[in-house]
Coordinates of C-alpha atoms in Angstrom, one line a residue:
K14 CA -33.6 -10.4 -14.7
Q15 CA -35.6 -9.2 -11.8
W16 CA -34.4 -7.5 -8.6
Y17 CA -36.3 -7.7 -5.3
Q18 CA -35.8 -5.2 -2.5
R19 CA -33.0 -3.4 -4.2
R20 CA -32.4 -0.4 -6.5
V21 CA -29.3 -0.7 -8.7
R22 CA -27.3 2.3 -9.9
G23 CA -27.5 2.5 -13.7
S24 CA -30.0 -0.4 -13.9
K25 CA -33.3 -0.1 -15.6
S26 CA -34.7 -2.9 -13.5
Q27 CA -36.8 -1.6 -10.7
P28 CA -36.9 -3.3 -7.3
Q29 CA -40.1 -5.1 -6.3
P30 CA -41.3 -6.3 -2.9
A31 CA -40.2 -9.9 -2.5
P32 CA -43.0 -12.4 -3.2
P33 CA -43.8 -14.7 -0.2
I34 CA -42.0 -17.7 -1.7
I35 CA -38.7 -15.7 -2.1
K36 CA -39.2 -14.0 1.3
N37 CA -39.6 -17.4 2.8
M38 CA -36.3 -18.6 1.2
M39 CA -34.5 -15.5 2.3
D40 CA -35.7 -16.0 5.9
K41 CA -34.6 -19.6 5.9
L42 CA -31.1 -18.7 4.6
N43 CA -30.8 -16.0 7.3
Q44 CA -31.8 -18.4 10.0
K45 CA -29.2 -20.9 8.8
F46 CA -26.3 -18.7 7.9
S47 CA -26.5 -15.1 8.9
N48 CA -25.2 -15.5 12.4
S49 CA -23.3 -18.8 11.9
H50 CA -19.8 -17.4 12.0
E51 CA -18.1 -17.6 15.4
D52 CA -16.8 -14.0 14.9
S53 CA -19.7 -11.6 15.2
R54 CA -18.0 -9.2 12.8
Y55 CA -19.0 -11.6 10.0
H56 CA -22.7 -11.6 10.9
F57 CA -25.1 -10.2 8.2
S58 CA -28.7 -10.2 7.1
L59 CA -29.6 -11.1 3.6
N60 CA -32.2 -8.6 2.2
S61 CA -31.8 -8.6 -1.6
C62 CA -32.6 -11.2 -4.3
L63 CA -31.7 -11.1 -8.0
V64 CA -33.5 -13.6 -10.2
N65 CA -32.0 -14.6 -13.5
R66 CA -33.8 -16.8 -16.1
F67 CA -31.8 -19.1 -18.4
S68 CA -33.6 -20.6 -21.4
G69 CA -32.0 -23.0 -23.8
C70 CA -28.4 -23.6 -24.8
D71 CA -27.6 -20.0 -25.8
S72 CA -28.6 -18.5 -22.5
H73 CA -25.6 -17.6 -20.5
L74 CA -24.1 -15.1 -18.0
P75 CA -20.8 -13.4 -18.9
E76 CA -17.8 -13.6 -16.5
H77 CA -18.1 -11.2 -13.6
S78 CA -17.7 -10.8 -9.9
D79 CA -20.3 -9.9 -7.3
N80 CA -18.4 -6.9 -6.0
E81 CA -21.0 -4.2 -6.0
G82 CA -20.2 -1.5 -3.5
D83 CA -23.4 -1.8 -1.5
I84 CA -22.8 -5.5 -0.6
S85 CA -21.7 -5.9 3.1
P86 CA -17.9 -6.5 2.8
L87 CA -17.8 -9.4 5.4
S88 CA -21.0 -11.1 4.2
S89 CA -21.5 -14.2 2.0
I90 CA -23.6 -14.5 -1.2
Y91 CA -26.0 -17.4 -1.7
T92 CA -27.4 -18.7 -5.0
V93 CA -30.2 -21.2 -5.3
S94 CA -30.6 -23.0 -8.6
L95 CA -34.0 -24.2 -9.8
G96 CA -34.8 -26.2 -12.9
C97 CA -32.4 -27.5 -15.5
P98 CA -28.7 -28.1 -14.4
R99 CA -26.1 -25.6 -15.6
T100 CA -22.4 -25.4 -15.2
I101 CA -20.8 -22.5 -13.3
K102 CA -17.2 -21.7 -14.1
F103 CA -15.0 -20.1 -11.5
R104 CA -11.7 -18.5 -12.5
D105 CA -8.8 -17.2 -10.3
T106 CA -8.0 -13.7 -11.6
V107 CA -4.3 -14.0 -10.6
S108 CA -3.3 -17.6 -11.5
G109 CA -6.0 -18.3 -14.2
E110 CA -6.9 -21.5 -12.3
Q111 CA -10.4 -22.7 -13.2
H112 CA -13.0 -24.8 -11.6
R113 CA -16.4 -25.9 -13.0
V114 CA -19.3 -26.9 -10.8
V115 CA -22.6 -28.4 -12.0
C116 CA -25.5 -26.7 -10.2
K117 CA -28.4 -29.0 -10.2
G118 CA -32.0 -28.0 -9.5
R119 CA -32.7 -27.3 -5.9
S120 CA -29.0 -26.9 -5.1
L121 CA -27.3 -24.1 -3.2
Y122 CA -23.8 -22.6 -3.5
S123 CA -22.2 -19.7 -1.6
M124 CA -19.4 -17.3 -2.1
T125 CA -17.9 -14.9 0.4
R126 CA -17.8 -11.2 -0.6
H127 CA -14.1 -11.4 0.0
S128 CA -13.7 -14.1 -2.7
Q129 CA -15.1 -11.7 -5.3
D130 CA -11.9 -9.7 -5.2
F131 CA -9.9 -12.7 -6.4
W132 CA -12.3 -14.9 -8.4
K133 CA -14.7 -14.3 -11.3
H134 CA -17.6 -16.7 -12.3
S135 CA -19.8 -17.2 -15.3
V136 CA -22.6 -19.4 -16.7
E137 CA -21.4 -20.6 -20.1
K138 CA -23.4 -21.6 -23.1
D139 CA -24.2 -25.3 -23.1
E140 CA -24.8 -27.1 -26.4
D141 CA -26.0 -30.2 -24.5
I142 CA -29.1 -28.3 -23.4
S143 CA -31.7 -28.1 -26.2
S144 CA -34.5 -26.9 -24.0
G145 CA -35.4 -26.4 -20.4
L146 CA -35.4 -23.5 -18.0
R147 CA -33.1 -22.6 -15.1
Y148 CA -33.7 -19.9 -12.6
S149 CA -31.0 -18.6 -10.3
L150 CA -31.9 -16.7 -7.2
T151 CA -28.9 -14.8 -5.7
F152 CA -29.3 -13.5 -2.2
R153 CA -27.1 -10.7 -0.9
A154 CA -26.8 -8.4 2.2
I155 CA -26.8 -4.9 0.9
H156 CA -27.1 -1.4 2.3
W157 CA -26.4 2.1 1.0
S158 CA -23.8 2.8 3.7
N159 CA -21.5 0.0 2.5
F160 CA -20.4 2.4 -0.2
N161 CA -18.4 3.9 2.7
S162 CA -17.4 0.7 4.5
T163 CA -14.3 1.2 6.5
A164 CA -11.6 -1.1 7.9
L165 CA -9.6 0.2 10.9
I166 CA -6.2 -1.5 11.2
G167 CA -4.5 -0.5 14.4
D168 CA -3.3 -0.9 17.9
S169 CA -5.0 -0.2 21.3
N170 CA -5.9 3.4 20.6
F171 CA -7.9 2.3 17.5
G172 CA -9.5 -0.3 19.8
Q173 CA -11.3 2.5 21.6
I174 CA -13.1 3.7 18.5
R175 CA -16.7 2.5 18.0
F176 CA -18.8 2.2 14.9
G177 CA -22.5 3.2 14.9
T178 CA -24.3 6.3 16.0
G179 CA -23.6 8.4 19.0
K180 CA -21.1 10.9 20.3
G181 CA -17.5 10.0 19.4
K182 CA -18.5 7.2 17.1
L183 CA -17.9 7.0 13.3
G184 CA -21.7 7.2 12.5
Q185 CA -24.3 5.3 10.6
S186 CA -22.9 6.2 7.3
T187 CA -19.5 4.6 8.1
P188 CA -20.0 1.0 8.9
G189 CA -17.0 -1.3 9.3
V190 CA -14.8 -3.3 11.6
R191 CA -11.5 -3.1 13.5
F192 CA -8.6 -5.4 12.8
W193 CA -6.3 -5.7 15.8
S194 CA -2.7 -5.0 14.7
P195 CA -0.6 -4.1 17.7
T196 CA 2.6 -4.2 15.6
I197 CA 3.5 -3.8 12.0
S198 CA 4.2 -7.5 11.4
E199 CA 0.6 -8.3 12.5
I200 CA -1.0 -6.2 9.8
D201 CA -2.9 -8.6 7.5
P202 CA -3.3 -7.0 4.0
L203 CA -5.8 -9.6 3.0
S204 CA -8.2 -8.8 5.8
C205 CA -9.5 -5.6 4.2
T206 CA -9.9 -6.3 0.5
S207 CA -13.6 -5.6 0.2
F208 CA -13.7 -2.3 2.1
K209 CA -14.0 1.1 0.5
N210 CA -11.9 2.8 3.1
V211 CA -8.8 1.4 4.9
V212 CA -7.4 3.4 7.8
I213 CA -4.1 2.4 9.4
M214 CA -2.5 3.5 12.6
V215 CA 0.3 1.2 13.7
G216 CA 3.9 1.7 14.9
T217 CA 3.9 2.7 18.5
N218 CA 4.6 -0.7 19.9
N219 CA 7.5 -1.2 17.4
L220 CA 9.0 2.1 18.4
K221 CA 8.7 1.9 22.2
V222 CA 11.5 -0.8 22.4
N223 CA 14.5 0.5 24.3
K224 CA 17.8 1.3 22.5
L225 CA 16.2 1.5 19.1
S226 CA 18.6 3.0 16.5
E227 CA 17.7 5.0 13.4
T228 CA 18.6 2.0 11.3
D229 CA 16.1 -0.1 13.3
I230 CA 13.4 2.6 12.8
T231 CA 14.2 2.6 9.1
D232 CA 13.8 -1.1 9.0
H233 CA 10.4 -0.8 10.7
Y234 CA 9.3 1.7 8.2
R235 CA 10.3 -0.5 5.3
D236 CA 8.2 -3.3 6.8
Y237 CA 5.3 -0.9 7.2
K238 CA 5.7 0.3 3.6
T239 CA 5.6 -3.3 2.4
K240 CA 2.4 -4.0 4.3
V241 CA 0.8 -0.8 2.9
S242 CA 1.9 -1.7 -0.6
L243 CA 0.3 -5.2 -0.3
I244 CA -3.0 -3.6 0.9
R245 CA -3.0 -1.4 -2.2
K246 CA -2.2 -4.5 -4.4
Y247 CA -5.1 -6.5 -3.0
N248 CA -7.5 -3.6 -2.8
P249 CA -6.6 -1.3 -5.6
R250 CA -9.8 0.7 -5.5
C251 CA -9.9 1.6 -1.9
K252 CA -9.2 4.9 -0.3
L253 CA -6.1 4.2 1.8
F254 CA -5.7 6.5 4.8
I255 CA -2.5 6.6 6.9
C256 CA -2.6 8.0 10.5
P257 CA 0.8 9.3 11.8
V258 CA 1.9 7.6 15.0
L259 CA 0.5 9.5 17.9
P260 CA 2.8 11.4 20.3
S261 CA 3.3 10.0 23.8
K262 CA 4.3 11.2 27.2
S263 CA 7.9 10.0 26.7
H264 CA 10.6 12.3 25.2
D265 CA 12.7 9.3 24.1
L266 CA 9.7 7.6 22.4
N267 CA 8.6 10.9 20.7
R268 CA 12.1 11.3 19.2
K269 CA 11.6 7.9 17.5
I270 CA 8.0 8.6 16.5
E271 CA 9.2 11.9 14.8
I272 CA 11.7 10.0 12.7
F273 CA 9.1 7.3 11.7
N274 CA 6.5 9.9 10.9
R275 CA 9.0 11.8 8.7
F276 CA 9.2 8.6 6.6
L277 CA 5.4 8.6 6.2
F278 CA 5.2 12.2 5.1
N279 CA 8.4 12.4 3.0
D280 CA 8.5 8.9 1.4
L281 CA 5.3 7.0 1.6
C282 CA 3.1 9.8 0.4
Q283 CA 5.4 10.4 -2.6
T284 CA 5.0 6.9 -4.0
D285 CA 2.4 5.5 -6.4
I286 CA 0.7 3.7 -3.5
N287 CA -1.7 6.6 -3.5
A288 CA -2.0 6.9 0.3
I289 CA -3.7 9.8 2.0
I290 CA -2.3 11.2 5.3
V291 CA -4.9 11.9 7.9
E292 CA -4.3 15.5 8.8
G293 CA -4.6 17.3 12.1
F294 CA -2.5 15.0 14.4
R295 CA -0.4 18.0 15.4
Q296 CA -3.1 19.1 17.8
F297 CA -2.3 16.1 20.0
F298 CA 1.3 17.5 20.5
D299 CA 2.1 20.0 23.2
G300 CA 4.7 22.4 21.7
K301 CA 5.8 23.5 25.2
T302 CA 6.6 20.1 26.6
N303 CA 7.1 18.2 23.3
L304 CA 4.7 15.5 24.7
L305 CA 1.2 14.3 24.3
K306 CA -1.1 17.0 25.5
S307 CA -2.4 16.2 29.0
V308 CA -6.0 17.0 28.0
F309 CA -5.9 14.1 25.5
G310 CA -4.0 11.5 27.5
K311 CA -5.0 9.0 30.2
P312 CA -4.7 10.5 33.7
D313 CA -2.6 7.5 34.9
P314 CA 1.0 8.7 35.0
G315 CA 2.2 5.2 34.2
D316 CA 0.2 5.2 30.9
T317 CA 2.3 7.1 28.4
L318 CA 0.5 6.0 25.2
H319 CA -3.2 5.9 25.4
L320 CA -5.8 8.6 24.6
N321 CA -8.6 9.4 27.0
D322 CA -12.2 9.8 25.9
R323 CA -11.6 13.3 24.7
G324 CA -8.6 12.3 22.7
V325 CA -10.5 9.4 21.1
R326 CA -13.3 11.8 20.0
V327 CA -10.7 14.0 18.3
L328 CA -9.2 11.0 16.6
V329 CA -12.6 9.9 15.3
S330 CA -13.3 13.4 14.1
L331 CA -10.0 13.6 12.1
I332 CA -10.7 10.2 10.5
K333 CA -14.3 11.2 9.5
I334 CA -13.1 14.5 8.1
S335 CA -10.5 12.7 6.0
I336 CA -12.9 10.1 4.7
F337 CA -15.7 12.5 3.8
S338 CA -13.3 15.1 2.4
S339 CA -12.1 12.4 0.0
K340 CA -15.6 11.3 -0.8
N341 CA -16.8 14.8 -1.4
S342 CA -13.9 15.6 -3.8
S343 CA -14.7 12.4 -5.8
G344 CA -17.8 13.9 -7.5
K345 CA -21.5 13.2 -7.6
A346 CA -21.3 9.9 -5.7
G347 CA -19.4 11.4 -2.9
R348 CA -21.8 14.4 -2.6
K349 CA -24.8 12.0 -2.6
L350 CA -23.3 9.9 0.2
Y351 CA -22.4 13.0 2.2
S352 CA -25.9 14.3 1.8
N353 CA -27.3 10.9 3.0
T354 CA -25.0 11.3 6.0
L355 CA -26.5 14.7 6.9
R356 CA -30.0 13.3 6.7
G357 CA -29.1 10.2 8.6
G358 CA -29.4 8.1 5.5
P359 CA -32.4 6.9 3.4
P360 CA -35.0 4.7 5.2
N361 CA -34.5 1.8 2.8
P362 CA -31.4 0.3 1.0
V363 CA -30.6 1.9 -2.3

């Protein structure tokens, strides 16, 4: 086994600069596939290669998933086979369904990173092979910051949040994507399976409907809880953050928001879903008027819901504090990531 351009936690294999022949293959794969998806969120750049050598019938690879934390969550993984054919077995971890694929010399197969949360694969021993070598070259898109990859699931206020560096952005150490979910029913639990952090802020558009009873609000909360439960089911290892519904400039809507948020605090956080409430949202609320503070809202009197730039910066700050407080309390790995953040991150992937 040999890694090129990657350091692996706990591995004794040291990364080496990619030889020209491997660098050439990586470049061709990037040219063909890295920007091929119509949705730019799924673009990536392969920068790591693992070479495995298989010799004879007893040489095999145990069942596993390529779900390492530094792999870009929306990327794909590509494996080139050279030499003797070998059979790859794929197994659905839920149903047990199996598929076998013969990988001939000079063949290529790909897997999405997303698929690794539901499938395992292996190279089995093959008694029909008495001799002959096979090399597999597996190319991945990796970066240290993917240990903190973040999915934002929310409505239009989340739509104002930007990833990347700069004032009011989530920062280099928190890469990720936004998934547009204006209402509870449009939350897609399967969209965020590969992310380390999942942050949800949905509910305003469900609650702003006129003549909504407490029973209706309860039903909306039950639907919300179901969606959050499915996110936890499909991504059991993620940090799951729940943002309370923001206050508005409407007294009637704020009454409904208060009822909904009480469910989040008093019920959702008491379950085994293991959700974390993003704290600090009370500062958006004006205690004198019982409305969204004017310094955080849009100046348009007809816009009762949306944050202005200052409000978005506060929202981003609260999310970052929650994420890094959680990371920092998780031990050595969290402290290492946090220290990378303060330095701006290492110059090369680790």
